[in-house]
XYZ file of C-alpha atoms in Angstrom:
734
model
C -52.015 -46.966 -10.232
C -53.496 -44.156 -8.099
C -55.753 -44.893 -5.163
C -59.399 -44.486 -6.086
C -61.531 -41.822 -4.471
C -64.227 -44.377 -3.782
C -61.778 -46.536 -1.841
C -59.997 -43.943 0.248
C -61.207 -40.852 2.107
C -59.392 -37.575 1.681
C -56.135 -37.788 3.637
C -54.512 -35.205 5.815
C -50.813 -34.552 6.038
C -48.402 -34.551 8.937
C -44.719 -33.668 8.937
C -42.350 -36.238 10.173
C -38.799 -35.640 8.992
C -36.809 -34.058 6.182
C -35.446 -36.042 3.341
C -33.178 -35.640 0.379
C -32.969 -36.803 -3.213
C -30.684 -37.294 -6.156
C -30.620 -35.366 -9.335
C -28.380 -36.599 -11.948
C -31.152 -38.159 -13.750
C -34.187 -36.752 -12.123
C -33.496 -33.774 -11.542
C -32.992 -35.418 -9.612
C -34.300 -32.429 -10.281
C -35.308 -33.621 -4.880
C -36.211 -32.260 -1.430
C -37.061 -31.653 2.238
C -39.392 -32.653 4.967
C -40.328 -36.251 4.812
C -44.031 -36.547 4.755
C -46.235 -39.130 6.339
C -49.703 -39.357 4.864
C -52.511 -40.414 7.126
C -56.124 -41.085 6.248
C -58.865 -39.826 8.481
C -59.944 -43.431 8.929
C -56.991 -45.588 8.025
C -53.329 -45.080 7.158
C -51.931 -44.957 3.665
C -48.303 -45.967 3.368
C -46.420 -43.434 1.229
C -43.957 -44.379 -1.468
C -40.519 -45.448 -0.366
C -38.580 -42.353 0.481
C -35.037 -41.233 -0.118
C -32.837 -38.290 0.749
C -32.019 -35.690 -1.844
C -30.806 -32.267 -2.628
C -31.881 -29.067 -1.069
C -32.180 -28.088 2.544
C -33.633 -30.595 4.908
C -34.547 -32.119 1.608
C -37.053 -34.803 0.818
C -38.160 -37.033 -1.872
C -40.222 -40.033 -2.366
C -38.071 -42.845 -3.704
C -38.247 -43.118 -7.410
C -37.292 -46.624 -8.208
C -40.246 -48.896 -7.519
C -43.143 -48.357 -9.863
C -45.554 -49.841 -7.422
C -44.384 -47.393 -4.793
C -44.550 -44.650 -7.344
C -48.175 -45.458 -7.988
C -48.837 -45.363 -4.269
C -47.236 -41.942 -4.131
C -49.438 -40.769 -6.961
C -52.398 -41.699 -4.857
C -51.528 -39.320 -2.026
C -54.657 -37.239 -2.314
C -55.755 -34.289 -0.287
C -54.216 -30.990 0.642
C -50.485 -31.481 1.070
C -50.071 -28.378 3.167
C -47.288 -28.090 5.643
C -49.438 -25.934 7.853
C -53.096 -26.311 7.003
C -54.850 -23.208 8.203
C -57.707 -23.450 10.618
C -59.409 -20.497 8.972
C -59.547 -19.180 5.447
C -56.152 -17.765 4.558
C -55.801 -14.405 2.859
C -54.220 -14.844 -0.565
C -52.582 -11.774 -2.141
C -53.527 -10.917 -5.749
C -51.254 -12.392 -8.374
C -49.697 -9.022 -9.219
C -48.574 -8.582 -5.597
C -46.848 -11.966 -5.674
C -44.513 -10.659 -8.373
C -42.137 -8.072 -6.908
C -39.057 -6.194 -8.050
C -37.054 -7.455 -5.078
C -38.104 -10.995 -5.963
C -36.732 -10.628 -9.489
C -33.447 -9.174 -8.178
C -33.054 -12.013 -5.653
C -33.903 -14.543 -8.379
C -31.209 -13.121 -10.656
C -28.576 -13.261 -7.891
C -29.457 -16.859 -7.012
C -29.687 -17.726 -10.705
C -26.060 -16.696 -11.193
C -24.961 -18.717 -8.147
C -26.853 -21.858 -9.117
C -25.760 -21.638 -12.753
C -22.127 -21.545 -11.576
C -22.727 -24.588 -9.378
C -24.585 -26.454 -12.131
C -21.913 -25.751 -14.752
C -19.145 -26.920 -12.444
C -20.936 -30.197 -11.744
C -21.854 -30.667 -15.407
C -18.282 -30.066 -16.536
C -16.652 -32.264 -13.893
C -18.824 -35.316 -13.208
C -21.988 -34.640 -15.188
C -24.208 -35.251 -12.136
C -26.302 -32.375 -10.790
C -28.392 -32.717 -7.607
C -31.635 -30.786 -7.475
C -31.294 -27.354 -5.922
C -35.018 -26.505 -5.807
C -35.294 -26.546 -2.043
C -32.022 -24.669 -1.630
C -33.488 -22.044 -3.982
C -36.542 -21.717 -1.761
C -34.495 -21.466 1.422
C -31.879 -19.053 0.054
C -34.651 -16.937 -1.445
C -36.206 -16.749 2.012
C -32.824 -15.892 3.544
C -31.953 -13.114 1.059
C -35.339 -11.402 1.212
C -35.319 -11.520 5.017
C -31.816 -10.016 4.963
C -33.006 -7.405 2.472
C -35.952 -6.318 4.635
C -33.846 -6.351 7.823
C -31.194 -4.128 6.206
C -33.816 -1.654 5.007
C -35.410 -1.703 8.451
C -32.131 -0.534 9.977
C -32.494 2.660 7.917
C -36.127 3.114 8.845
C -37.483 1.848 5.511
C -40.624 -0.233 5.904
C -40.856 -3.145 3.439
C -43.989 -4.919 2.340
C -44.564 -8.305 4.049
C -42.702 -11.288 2.631
C -45.320 -13.931 1.866
C -44.970 -17.579 1.030
C -46.474 -16.796 -2.373
C -43.623 -14.392 -3.137
C -41.166 -17.018 -1.857
C -42.708 -19.569 -4.231
C -42.495 -17.185 -7.175
C -38.799 -16.553 -6.422
C -38.110 -20.281 -6.224
C -39.883 -20.822 -9.562
C -37.858 -18.082 -11.223
C -34.549 -19.429 -9.898
C -35.328 -22.999 -10.983
C -36.301 -21.802 -14.468
C -33.017 -19.881 -14.686
C -30.577 -22.535 -13.499
C -32.543 -25.309 -15.225
C -31.254 -23.984 -18.544
C -27.689 -24.593 -17.364
C -28.629 -28.288 -17.372
C -31.051 -28.647 -20.286
C -29.089 -26.104 -22.330
C -26.467 -28.729 -23.095
C -23.439 -26.722 -21.947
C -21.874 -29.933 -20.672
C -23.363 -32.264 -23.288
C -24.699 -31.650 -26.798
C -23.325 -28.113 -27.244
C -19.813 -29.116 -26.233
C -20.118 -32.248 -28.366
C -20.055 -29.972 -31.424
C -16.773 -28.215 -30.623
C -13.265 -28.638 -32.011
C -11.822 -30.065 -28.785
C -14.326 -32.915 -28.672
C -13.782 -33.587 -32.370
C -10.013 -33.857 -31.802
C -10.469 -35.881 -28.628
C -12.412 -38.567 -30.455
C -9.811 -38.613 -33.219
C -9.478 -36.867 -36.561
C -9.219 -40.237 -38.331
C -12.075 -41.826 -36.407
C -14.808 -43.229 -38.729
C -17.686 -40.783 -39.045
C -15.896 -38.018 -37.112
C -15.487 -35.306 -39.734
C -13.915 -31.865 -39.427
C -16.921 -30.322 -41.171
C -19.150 -31.439 -38.279
C -17.791 -28.839 -35.867
C -19.411 -25.749 -34.358
C -17.436 -24.037 -31.620
C -19.184 -22.295 -28.711
C -19.743 -18.559 -28.923
C -21.943 -16.312 -26.829
C -23.897 -15.007 -29.813
C -25.269 -18.267 -31.160
C -25.628 -19.918 -27.732
C -27.764 -17.072 -26.349
C -29.766 -16.944 -29.590
C -30.355 -20.693 -29.565
C -31.445 -20.565 -25.919
C -34.047 -17.904 -26.689
C -35.311 -19.872 -29.690
C -35.878 -23.220 -27.976
C -36.354 -22.508 -24.266
C -39.727 -20.736 -24.271
C -41.621 -23.243 -26.402
C -41.740 -25.876 -23.663
C -43.376 -23.457 -21.215
C -46.486 -23.298 -23.419
C -46.610 -26.977 -24.403
C -48.471 -28.325 -21.352
C -49.718 -25.252 -19.503
C -53.287 -25.993 -20.610
C -53.092 -29.362 -18.817
C -52.022 -28.003 -15.429
C -55.457 -28.594 -13.839
C -55.651 -32.114 -15.260
C -52.209 -33.063 -13.957
C -52.365 -31.382 -10.543
C -56.052 -31.458 -9.509
C -57.751 -34.133 -11.596
C -55.036 -36.801 -11.646
C -53.618 -35.617 -8.303
C -50.076 -36.430 -9.403
C -47.691 -36.142 -6.488
C -44.670 -34.403 -8.066
C -42.546 -35.226 -4.996
C -39.976 -32.466 -5.570
C -42.679 -29.838 -5.963
C -44.513 -31.149 -2.916
C -41.351 -31.159 -0.815
C -40.457 -27.611 -1.838
C -43.957 -26.450 -0.941
C -43.634 -28.056 2.476
C -40.409 -26.209 3.168
C -41.837 -22.861 2.057
C -45.002 -23.399 4.096
C -42.988 -24.336 7.158
C -40.575 -21.388 7.142
C -43.483 -18.977 6.817
C -45.120 -20.170 10.052
C -44.195 -18.870 13.486
C -43.729 -22.388 14.847
C -40.954 -23.189 12.358
C -39.331 -19.750 12.228
C -36.672 -20.574 14.827
C -35.657 -23.768 13.013
C -35.550 -21.913 9.692
C -33.177 -19.311 11.142
C -30.924 -22.066 12.494
C -30.908 -23.769 9.096
C -29.977 -20.527 7.360
C -27.176 -19.951 9.876
C -25.925 -23.512 9.356
C -25.971 -23.068 5.574
C -23.974 -19.840 5.843
C -21.437 -21.447 8.165
C -20.669 -24.360 5.843
C -20.762 -22.132 2.770
C -17.981 -20.064 4.379
C -16.015 -23.182 5.339
C -16.269 -24.546 1.794
C -15.222 -21.225 0.247
C -12.226 -20.775 2.562
C -11.129 -24.401 2.065
C -11.117 -23.951 -1.704
C -9.143 -20.747 -1.270
C -6.589 -22.626 0.856
C -6.357 -25.471 -1.694
C -5.657 -23.020 -4.498
C -2.280 -22.000 -3.015
C -0.995 -25.585 -3.456
C -2.523 -26.389 -6.849
C 0.383 -25.120 -8.982
C 0.232 -24.926 -12.774
C -1.563 -27.650 -14.709
C -3.725 -30.442 -13.331
C -1.306 -32.673 -11.429
C -0.745 -30.640 -8.243
C -2.577 -29.967 -5.012
C -5.174 -31.678 -2.874
C -7.220 -32.533 -5.956
C -4.492 -35.031 -6.871
C -3.559 -36.310 -3.430
C -2.930 -40.118 -3.421
C -4.745 -40.632 -0.125
C -5.187 -44.386 -0.743
C -1.697 -45.008 -2.092
C 0.060 -44.444 -5.398
C -1.079 -47.736 -6.948
C -4.720 -46.927 -6.216
C -4.154 -43.355 -7.416
C -3.173 -44.620 -10.876
C -6.590 -46.245 -11.117
C -8.324 -43.031 -9.895
C -8.991 -44.399 -6.396
C -8.277 -41.417 -4.156
C -10.058 -38.840 -2.006
C -9.738 -35.380 -3.558
C -11.104 -33.251 -0.679
C -13.975 -31.827 -2.753
C -16.718 -30.113 -0.687
C -19.079 -30.331 -3.673
C -18.965 -34.110 -3.964
C -19.151 -34.589 -0.212
C -22.213 -32.347 -0.243
C -23.712 -34.419 -3.051
C -23.072 -37.508 -0.930
C -24.980 -35.922 1.950
C -27.858 -35.055 -0.360
C -28.150 -38.250 -2.361
C -29.747 -41.459 -1.121
C -27.354 -44.023 0.320
C -28.184 -46.398 -2.543
C -27.046 -43.817 -5.126
C -23.693 -43.251 -3.420
C -23.133 -46.971 -2.910
C -24.108 -47.669 -6.531
C -21.509 -45.177 -7.750
C -18.844 -46.832 -5.589
C -19.837 -50.284 -6.858
C -19.580 -49.016 -10.430
C -16.129 -47.583 -9.668
C -14.918 -50.874 -8.199
C -16.262 -52.937 -11.115
C -14.809 -50.644 -13.774
C -11.557 -49.260 -12.369
C -10.909 -52.143 -10.016
C -11.471 -55.029 -12.459
C -12.762 -54.304 -15.975
C -10.361 -51.591 -17.182
C -7.242 -53.228 -15.660
C -8.233 -56.491 -17.399
C -8.806 -54.834 -20.791
C -5.472 -53.023 -20.359
C -3.751 -56.428 -20.338
C -5.202 -57.020 -23.836
C -3.327 -54.081 -25.353
C -1.746 -55.263 -28.591
C -4.349 -58.030 -28.877
C -7.741 -56.288 -28.740
C -6.429 -52.864 -29.731
C -3.068 -51.355 -30.777
C -0.785 -50.921 -27.765
C 0.812 -47.686 -29.005
C -2.429 -45.673 -28.844
C -2.712 -42.682 -26.531
C -4.747 -42.753 -23.345
C -7.533 -40.728 -24.971
C -7.743 -42.540 -28.309
C -11.207 -43.934 -28.998
C -9.733 -46.918 -30.821
C -8.156 -48.028 -27.535
C -9.116 -48.341 -23.878
C -10.728 -44.907 -23.912
C -13.272 -46.126 -26.463
C -14.295 -48.990 -24.184
C -14.830 -46.544 -21.321
C -17.108 -44.288 -23.347
C -19.209 -46.951 -25.058
C -19.660 -49.102 -21.968
C -20.884 -46.016 -20.109
C -23.285 -45.263 -22.958
C -24.655 -48.816 -22.890
C -25.416 -48.684 -19.167
C -26.998 -45.222 -19.429
C -29.158 -46.175 -22.410
C -30.182 -49.516 -20.914
C -31.315 -47.843 -17.721
C -32.972 -44.917 -19.497
C -34.843 -46.991 -22.073
C -36.169 -49.386 -19.426
C -37.568 -46.562 -17.315
C -38.844 -44.737 -20.375
C -40.833 -47.774 -21.501
C -42.091 -48.301 -17.963
C -43.322 -44.733 -17.627
C -44.931 -44.703 -21.090
C -46.702 -47.954 -20.219
C -47.914 -46.451 -16.956
C -49.087 -43.299 -18.740
C -51.048 -45.266 -21.359
C -52.541 -47.535 -18.718
C -53.724 -44.652 -16.547
C -55.092 -42.769 -19.560
C -57.080 -45.819 -20.677
C -58.422 -46.270 -17.157
C -59.458 -42.628 -17.114
C -61.486 -43.090 -20.276
C -63.022 -46.453 -19.471
C -63.774 -46.027 -15.781
C -63.689 -42.403 -14.699
C -65.729 -43.107 -11.626
C -62.880 -45.066 -10.077
C -60.253 -42.355 -10.587
C -59.456 -39.730 -7.961
C -60.754 -36.930 -10.164
C -61.881 -33.623 -8.711
C -63.875 -31.762 -11.297
C -64.016 -28.226 -9.988
C -67.099 -27.369 -11.988
C -69.102 -30.119 -10.233
C -70.864 -28.394 -7.329
C -71.907 -31.633 -5.616
C -68.357 -32.908 -5.474
C -67.038 -29.563 -4.299
C -69.333 -29.756 -1.320
C -67.748 -33.058 -0.312
C -64.186 -31.725 -0.376
C -62.387 -30.644 2.816
C -62.302 -26.866 3.257
C -58.520 -26.713 2.793
C -58.603 -28.628 -0.473
C -61.508 -26.510 -1.693
C -59.408 -23.409 -1.095
C -56.424 -24.932 -2.895
C -58.538 -25.795 -5.935
C -60.263 -22.400 -6.052
C -56.989 -20.468 -5.927
C -55.373 -22.743 -8.512
C -58.126 -22.291 -11.122
C -58.909 -18.639 -10.330
C -56.181 -16.897 -12.355
C -56.569 -18.960 -15.469
C -54.108 -18.993 -18.361
C -56.304 -19.107 -21.501
C -55.738 -22.304 -23.528
C -55.985 -20.315 -26.765
C -53.075 -18.165 -25.586
C -50.944 -21.187 -24.746
C -51.789 -22.915 -28.025
C -51.209 -19.911 -30.239
C -47.980 -19.057 -28.408
C -46.699 -22.624 -28.896
C -47.500 -22.568 -32.601
C -46.002 -19.104 -33.065
C -42.789 -19.819 -31.160
C -42.402 -23.210 -32.868
C -42.813 -21.522 -36.269
C -40.144 -18.929 -35.432
C -37.803 -21.648 -34.198
C -38.487 -23.777 -37.287
C -37.517 -20.866 -39.504
C -34.389 -19.691 -37.651
C -32.778 -22.857 -36.204
C -31.906 -24.189 -39.716
C -30.099 -20.882 -40.349
C -27.929 -21.510 -37.274
C -27.522 -25.223 -38.094
C -27.829 -25.709 -41.885
C -27.530 -29.486 -41.431
C -30.861 -29.503 -39.560
C -33.506 -28.804 -42.209
C -36.731 -26.969 -41.409
C -38.906 -30.054 -41.788
C -36.766 -31.871 -39.191
C -37.288 -29.055 -36.681
C -41.011 -29.058 -37.469
C -41.133 -32.824 -36.913
C -39.524 -32.365 -33.509
C -42.124 -29.780 -32.486
C -44.993 -31.978 -33.691
C -43.857 -34.917 -31.588
C -42.558 -32.911 -28.617
C -45.891 -32.204 -26.824
C -46.654 -35.922 -26.627
C -43.159 -36.657 -25.348
C -43.428 -33.764 -22.891
C -46.732 -35.118 -21.579
C -45.244 -38.589 -21.039
C -42.240 -37.082 -19.271
C -44.329 -34.749 -17.119
C -46.753 -37.492 -16.168
C -43.879 -39.804 -15.315
C -42.219 -37.059 -13.291
C -45.427 -36.649 -11.331
C -45.458 -40.347 -10.515
C -41.782 -41.030 -9.986
C -39.962 -37.683 -9.760
C -37.749 -38.776 -12.655
C -37.272 -36.115 -15.304
C -36.111 -38.218 -18.246
C -35.519 -35.294 -20.599
C -31.903 -36.360 -21.216
C -33.047 -39.860 -22.170
C -35.581 -38.497 -24.650
C -32.837 -36.206 -25.929
C -30.418 -39.099 -26.536
C -33.077 -41.095 -28.369
C -33.937 -38.058 -30.492
C -30.228 -37.507 -31.123
C -29.804 -41.045 -32.452
C -32.979 -40.903 -34.604
C -32.268 -37.535 -36.233
C -28.583 -38.371 -36.818
C -29.658 -41.589 -38.571
C -32.326 -39.701 -40.534
C -29.881 -37.115 -41.924
C -27.065 -39.616 -42.468
C -23.505 -38.869 -43.562
C -24.249 -35.392 -44.887
C -24.338 -33.467 -41.629
C -26.003 -36.071 -39.442
C -23.687 -35.512 -36.481
C -24.457 -31.798 -36.045
C -28.101 -32.229 -37.056
C -28.599 -34.910 -34.414
C -26.962 -32.818 -31.688
C -29.008 -29.726 -32.572
C -32.256 -31.732 -32.674
C -31.312 -33.187 -29.292
C -31.122 -29.608 -27.981
C -34.571 -28.760 -29.307
C -36.174 -31.862 -27.771
C -34.307 -31.799 -24.488
C -35.001 -28.164 -23.753
C -38.723 -28.439 -24.459
C -39.296 -31.676 -22.541
C -37.237 -30.609 -19.530
C -38.877 -27.172 -19.271
C -42.381 -28.653 -19.437
C -41.601 -31.132 -16.657
C -40.043 -28.477 -14.427
C -43.000 -26.128 -14.939
C -45.483 -28.772 -13.804
C -43.368 -29.426 -10.699
C -43.540 -25.704 -9.964
C -47.309 -25.652 -10.505
C -47.583 -28.349 -7.846
C -45.537 -26.184 -5.482
C -47.751 -23.204 -6.246
C -50.894 -25.268 -5.732
C -49.811 -26.258 -2.230
C -48.659 -22.764 -1.224
C -51.801 -21.000 -2.511
C -49.783 -19.198 -5.170
C -51.423 -17.917 -8.314
C -50.596 -20.022 -11.388
C -50.554 -16.793 -13.393
C -47.834 -15.253 -11.226
C -45.856 -18.507 -11.364
C -46.245 -18.699 -15.133
C -44.949 -15.144 -15.536
C -42.144 -15.933 -13.082
C -41.229 -18.939 -15.231
C -41.065 -16.686 -18.290
C -38.884 -14.171 -16.442
C -36.620 -16.930 -15.090
C -36.273 -18.457 -18.555
C -35.354 -15.083 -20.039
C -32.758 -14.595 -17.298
C -31.445 -18.122 -17.859
C -31.068 -17.568 -21.601
C -28.499 -14.887 -20.753
C -27.061 -15.983 -17.384
C -26.487 -19.649 -18.276
C -24.356 -18.895 -21.394
C -22.478 -16.079 -19.627
C -21.567 -18.193 -16.597
C -20.572 -21.050 -18.897
C -18.379 -18.630 -20.853
C -16.592 -17.748 -17.632
C -15.518 -21.393 -17.301
C -14.795 -21.677 -21.029
C -12.298 -18.812 -21.163
C -10.728 -19.497 -17.751
C -10.244 -23.274 -17.763
C -9.275 -26.073 -20.110
C -12.760 -27.457 -20.734
C -12.941 -30.927 -22.256
C -9.427 -32.064 -21.337
C -9.891 -35.700 -20.201
C -6.833 -35.413 -17.949
C -7.914 -32.124 -16.382
C -10.457 -31.101 -13.799
C -13.189 -30.060 -16.247
C -13.472 -33.227 -18.296
C -16.988 -32.484 -19.613
C -17.605 -36.251 -19.702
C -20.908 -36.179 -21.544
C -19.614 -34.133 -24.480
C -17.723 -37.104 -25.917
C -20.605 -39.443 -25.084
C -23.161 -37.325 -26.964
C -20.901 -36.977 -30.008
C -20.289 -40.717 -30.046
C -24.036 -41.407 -29.935
C -24.486 -39.069 -32.894
C -21.647 -40.740 -34.819
C -23.101 -44.130 -34.004
C -26.442 -42.988 -35.394
C -24.722 -42.094 -38.670
C -22.163 -44.906 -38.962
C -23.673 -47.827 -37.081
C -21.503 -50.041 -34.851
C -18.608 -50.673 -37.249
C -16.256 -48.206 -35.520
C -16.249 -49.924 -32.120
C -13.002 -51.478 -30.791
C -12.688 -55.273 -30.784
C -15.143 -57.050 -28.434
C -16.512 -53.640 -27.386
C -19.955 -54.337 -28.870
C -20.173 -57.639 -26.990
C -19.244 -56.001 -23.677
C -21.673 -53.146 -24.317
C -24.484 -55.561 -25.163
C -23.924 -57.519 -21.962
C -23.995 -54.391 -19.813
C -26.948 -52.912 -21.723
C -29.100 -55.942 -20.952
C -27.609 -56.151 -17.468
C -28.916 -52.637 -16.800
C -32.383 -53.700 -17.946
C -32.221 -56.878 -15.852
C -31.124 -54.981 -12.735
C -34.005 -52.532 -13.117
C -36.433 -55.375 -13.675
C -35.088 -57.103 -10.578
C -35.633 -53.922 -8.579
C -39.257 -53.847 -9.702
C -40.169 -57.486 -9.038
C -38.377 -58.107 -5.744
C -39.815 -57.140 -2.338
C -39.079 -53.650 -1.141
C -36.715 -54.879 1.561
C -34.596 -56.508 -1.171
C -34.968 -53.970 -3.996
C -33.670 -51.105 -1.862
C -30.319 -52.927 -1.681
C -29.988 -53.441 -5.457
C -27.700 -50.817 -7.076
C -28.875 -48.297 -9.664
C -27.374 -48.826 -13.150
C -27.448 -45.106 -13.989
C -25.418 -44.237 -10.889
C -23.046 -47.139 -11.595
C -22.414 -45.902 -15.146
C -20.959 -42.483 -14.254
C -17.636 -43.641 -12.700
C -17.082 -46.098 -15.589
C -16.088 -43.061 -17.643
C -15.130 -40.364 -15.145
C -13.136 -42.316 -12.577
C -13.487 -43.585 -9.027
C -12.442 -40.451 -7.135
C -15.803 -38.686 -7.118
C -17.567 -41.901 -6.046
C -15.200 -42.079 -3.066
C -15.979 -38.450 -2.159
C -19.718 -39.122 -2.332
C -19.298 -42.304 -0.304
C -17.530 -40.261 2.381
C -20.620 -38.048 2.405
C -22.916 -41.033 2.791
C -20.785 -42.398 5.682
C -21.026 -39.035 7.436
C -24.776 -39.027 6.928
C -25.130 -42.635 8.098
C -23.221 -41.987 11.330
C -25.037 -38.690 11.879
C -28.409 -40.409 11.544
C -27.374 -43.025 14.075
C -26.050 -40.489 16.580
C -28.742 -37.814 16.305
C -31.453 -38.508 13.756
C -33.494 -35.390 14.506
C -30.492 -33.106 14.053
C -29.472 -34.837 10.826
C -32.986 -34.485 9.463
C -33.111 -30.791 10.296
C -29.624 -29.737 9.173
C -28.187 -32.243 6.657
C -29.681 -30.357 3.725
C -28.291 -27.058 5.016
C -24.799 -28.507 5.447
C -24.856 -30.093 1.985
C -26.190 -26.961 0.283
C -23.571 -24.827 2.038
C -20.719 -27.088 0.924
C -21.917 -27.091 -2.689
C -22.703 -23.368 -2.883
C -19.399 -22.362 -1.274
C -17.535 -24.394 -3.868
C -19.621 -22.787 -6.598
C -18.950 -19.261 -5.352
C -15.198 -19.967 -5.321
C -15.447 -20.648 -9.059
C -15.793 -16.905 -9.659
C -12.524 -15.691 -8.041
C -10.773 -18.818 -9.317
C -11.830 -18.032 -12.877
C -10.821 -14.381 -12.498
C -7.357 -15.393 -11.258
C -6.994 -17.760 -14.201
C -8.071 -15.115 -16.716
C -5.559 -12.673 -15.219
C -2.827 -15.336 -15.575
C -2.179 -15.391 -11.811
C -0.873 -18.865 -10.966
C -0.840 -20.497 -7.515
C 2.512 -20.001 -5.766
C 3.105 -23.688 -4.903
C 2.694 -27.136 -6.421
C 2.126 -29.944 -3.947
C 2.901 -33.220 -5.684
C 3.352 -36.711 -4.214
C 5.755 -39.149 -5.876
C 7.354 -42.474 -4.907
C 10.372 -42.219 -2.629
C 13.690 -43.010 -4.303
C 15.997 -45.669 -2.813
C 19.203 -44.405 -1.223
C 22.553 -45.160 -2.782
């Protein structure tokens, strides 16, 4: 519950250290500069904080609801560099520039490549919001410096323009995640259908729709813009009146504010240099690895049995991946340790034990990817952990939302509301906060425009989506758009409190409901398509409110940010499918034995089939195991909420534990290597680690992402690596 205005004076903000966060499920959307909040009269302890993705990234920890409520109560101007005098704010039209759009498009391509690679390999994507802000700063500075060498004078690069670029980039690459290119879209294709089994109950050949650029781009344009208009009318309520923290948005604002001050300019240049250095190292390392990777998926450093051949058979090995090491540097220690614990439980004990039951629990002659065998246990156990964790946090956030809304109605005087139209209250606000509020409400977006645009776009989508997916009738699409604003509000409010964007959880629940509603006559495809409609809208609305928080703290016009969001979404509707298509034509996407496993494609299709068929298709004892782990996930989350903070921070996260159950242990080992590096670095030189860990991590991830382009081109041109490095047991002499 937020701190009340009557209880606490307006706080001021000081910078202490950078921090990082995780994104697989809250995307993680995560970010820099750890903040300490201090009252003018007495201290307020901020929410527990964790490291996450970006550059010097920060994030308030998102596990404890009590801590989340504390975070929501961080009132006052969260400015990295509160001005002593009134700051000149450029008009909203000057915040939108041609160079900003060009830089946003370039970064959008890069981040879409990175996001697709992570989605198609492990399904976990750290937030890149802060990296977008920093790289936007770097590219525009490079742009102006290059023009200056030729005597061309450029207009000043303001923090407002930097914020608009960051918003545009996030809107663009966000569609690579919410667009379902690694989940519900791939779940419709022929490969996933064959992977699950042509004779699998409920898995019918008619329920297949293969990816193509035409329908993917069209579908993106139909569903991606609606969410932008769903909550825009509530921006003042969420940001000013309720003073929701939106930790990722706050952290990004702090970074942008800091790099646009003279005192932090030197550090910013060092961070940019560090990012470039490790980006180059990552790119060159991937280039070197390629020469030894041979043909197929069994050669090279990616399949190096670093922990021994016996461990390698159970996926315990270090695969020298800069991306996963970078994720380990970005993510909180508890996330990396949770993934390793999940890997040990599943691949160290559970799967080897179930393997001994071959011929008893399931037919022993089944292939390694047959859902009636061990593979089915892997998928459904992962689903049970993910759903248990997601449903618990969903219920918790909905409860918190209802509770706060009821408090707002019954006792408004106790809430930290700042009604801008109230002159008496304005007079009591600090000058900095007054300026923030005035700028934020100045360039208003008319509610009638937002409402009419939502209705119009929803009507167009309701008419056209059933043409693309005949199984999803118009009244089902209309039902989704009627319910979606309420769901989007719950998600956005919860994101403001906890930094968890639970769009994928809402999507899975919608997938199950709509698949059950339609039934055997097209329920699988209908459920997956409805999941896309819900997920895109809810995710976009949550991301937009995060960006509004960033704009609020950087004195950026909400109108310029709103237009930037529209431009970024339009770019994403084209760039996200095109970059995905590059992977699709160059690599074997969806092969469970290959690099690009697309783990969530099979999971989403199985959820849809389960919605249609029920639980009758599960392997023997699978339902019992799933039920145990489903309730175990709920119990672990409950334990995290009721135990003291010093204990709860050591309890693993079920969502992070679930990923290696299906994918394997190798990526958890890579991320754990990253967390060990970070742990030692913090002990040896905490200040340096706080300043540069985000830059190192972002460089490693981006370099790996950039290598995807030449790697895909080589694959398309049928140019194979010259060598295959393969390790095998030594043969006895004689």
